Amino acid sequence: MRTLLLILIALLLASCNKQPTCDNQEANIFIISHLRDELKQNLVNTYVRDNYSSSDAYFYARDKGLNISEFQEQEKNDKKKEGLIYAEETLSKTMILLKNMRSTEVSNELRKCKCAADVIINDKRIRSINYSVQFTTDNKIYVEIYKL
């Protein structure tokens, strides 16, 4: 029994000193999900910008005797819905990966690792990303993505 207790204490102490790594799978899944959400929002915004004209909606509503502000709002919402469909369709064909993950700074005291990685979208390097991976007090992964 005493031996089992010593082994448990040793395992507990070893897990307390555990250091996260930049290639942590849970962290990478979170980062890719965040990048996908950011790309989705950018695609929707671009779609609305390219396909919605407030002046066109204004003149149409005025000519038809409709409430101008309500019609403009409805038209913009319709374009956002179309943009969302467009973004989801586009993203369903898009592969996002993190490559060349590397540590830029390690803090053993904080159990934190600052990282950089290359963002690859459909086999093309798009940019680098900086992030940190840290263990919380209950040994869960905490990811912080620096300005995208």
XYZ file of C-alpha atoms in Angstrom:
148
model
C 0.000 0.000 0.000
C 2.824 2.375 0.887
C 4.508 1.668 -2.465
C 1.268 2.459 -4.321
C 0.961 5.749 -2.439
C 4.547 6.704 -3.346
C 3.894 5.884 -7.023
C 0.721 8.020 -7.032
C 2.568 10.953 -5.447
C 5.387 10.614 -7.990
C 2.894 10.574 -10.867
C 1.124 13.616 -9.458
C 4.370 15.539 -9.124
C 5.446 14.515 -12.616
C 2.162 15.707 -14.110
C 2.507 19.041 -12.316
C 5.815 19.631 -14.081
C 4.463 18.640 -17.466
C 5.154 21.253 -20.130
C 2.759 21.867 -23.046
C 4.111 21.717 -26.576
C 3.321 23.768 -29.665
C 2.127 20.702 -31.550
C -0.477 19.802 -28.920
C -3.382 18.273 -30.865
C -6.111 19.865 -28.728
C -4.532 23.308 -29.159
C -4.149 22.841 -32.923
C -7.786 21.787 -33.329
C -8.842 24.942 -31.467
C -6.571 27.185 -33.555
C -7.751 25.706 -36.861
C -11.377 26.072 -35.747
C -10.705 29.708 -34.850
C -9.031 30.322 -38.220
C -11.969 28.685 -40.008
C -14.426 30.946 -38.124
C -12.366 34.021 -38.986
C -12.206 33.022 -42.657
C -15.953 32.350 -42.689
C -16.701 35.824 -41.314
C -14.364 37.415 -43.866
C -16.056 35.525 -46.702
C -19.527 36.639 -45.544
C -18.403 40.260 -45.193
C -16.800 40.225 -48.644
C -19.900 38.669 -50.184
C -22.171 41.337 -48.654
C -19.806 44.139 -49.664
C -19.697 42.863 -53.254
C -23.409 42.051 -53.608
C -25.304 44.641 -51.574
C -25.838 48.251 -52.546
C -27.668 50.459 -50.080
C -28.320 53.018 -52.821
C -29.874 50.358 -55.083
C -32.050 49.194 -52.194
C -32.954 52.804 -51.414
C -34.092 53.612 -54.959
C -35.940 50.311 -55.341
C -37.830 50.806 -52.058
C -38.614 54.436 -52.911
C -39.884 53.532 -56.394
C -42.072 50.731 -54.991
C -43.388 52.830 -52.087
C -41.812 50.584 -49.457
C -40.379 51.589 -46.095
C -36.819 52.427 -47.142
C -34.917 51.566 -43.946
C -36.846 48.306 -43.438
C -36.262 47.278 -47.047
C -32.546 48.111 -46.873
C -32.191 46.113 -43.656
C -34.066 43.149 -45.153
C -31.945 43.232 -48.306
C -28.738 43.348 -46.277
C -29.904 40.433 -44.107
C -30.774 38.447 -47.237
C -27.265 39.072 -48.602
C -25.763 37.966 -45.268
C -27.728 34.709 -45.476
C -26.561 34.176 -49.049
C -23.013 35.041 -47.960
C -23.180 32.485 -45.169
C -24.225 29.773 -47.624
C -21.416 30.851 -49.960
C -18.877 30.827 -47.098
C -19.927 27.394 -45.841
C -19.797 25.974 -49.358
C -16.349 27.474 -49.911
C -15.030 26.264 -46.552
C -16.305 22.746 -47.173
C -13.716 22.593 -49.985
C -10.963 24.262 -47.957
C -8.172 22.479 -46.079
C -6.539 24.481 -43.262
C -3.384 23.130 -41.628
C -0.716 24.323 -39.230
C 2.818 23.438 -40.308
C 6.297 24.134 -39.002
C 5.084 24.559 -35.422
C 7.906 25.872 -33.297
C 8.538 27.148 -29.788
C 9.564 30.771 -29.516
C 9.618 30.917 -25.719
C 9.131 28.421 -22.890
C 8.215 29.212 -19.292
C 8.531 26.177 -17.037
C 7.274 28.178 -14.077
C 4.035 29.119 -15.854
C 3.855 25.814 -17.766
C 3.449 27.903 -20.888
C 4.927 27.683 -24.337
C 4.803 30.541 -26.855
C 4.651 29.298 -30.401
C 4.671 30.210 -34.065
C 3.352 28.183 -36.991
C 2.693 28.568 -40.685
C -0.950 28.579 -41.761
C -1.444 26.471 -44.871
C -4.688 26.794 -46.819
C -5.176 24.378 -49.723
C -1.428 23.608 -49.895
C -0.371 27.280 -49.971
C 1.376 29.067 -47.123
C -0.794 32.049 -46.259
C 0.869 33.533 -43.191
C 2.424 32.820 -39.835
C 0.472 32.752 -36.623
C 1.663 33.324 -33.059
C -0.011 31.634 -30.122
C 0.645 30.227 -26.691
C -0.273 26.923 -25.099
C -0.549 26.675 -21.343
C -1.839 24.221 -18.780
C -4.486 25.520 -16.388
C -4.400 24.585 -12.705
C -6.689 21.639 -13.476
C -4.326 20.471 -16.285
C -6.529 21.536 -19.179
C -5.086 23.216 -22.244
C -5.508 26.977 -22.544
C -4.710 28.519 -25.932
C -4.183 32.187 -26.603
C -3.964 33.347 -30.202
C -2.159 36.632 -30.692
C -3.471 39.275 -33.051
C -4.539 37.665 -36.309
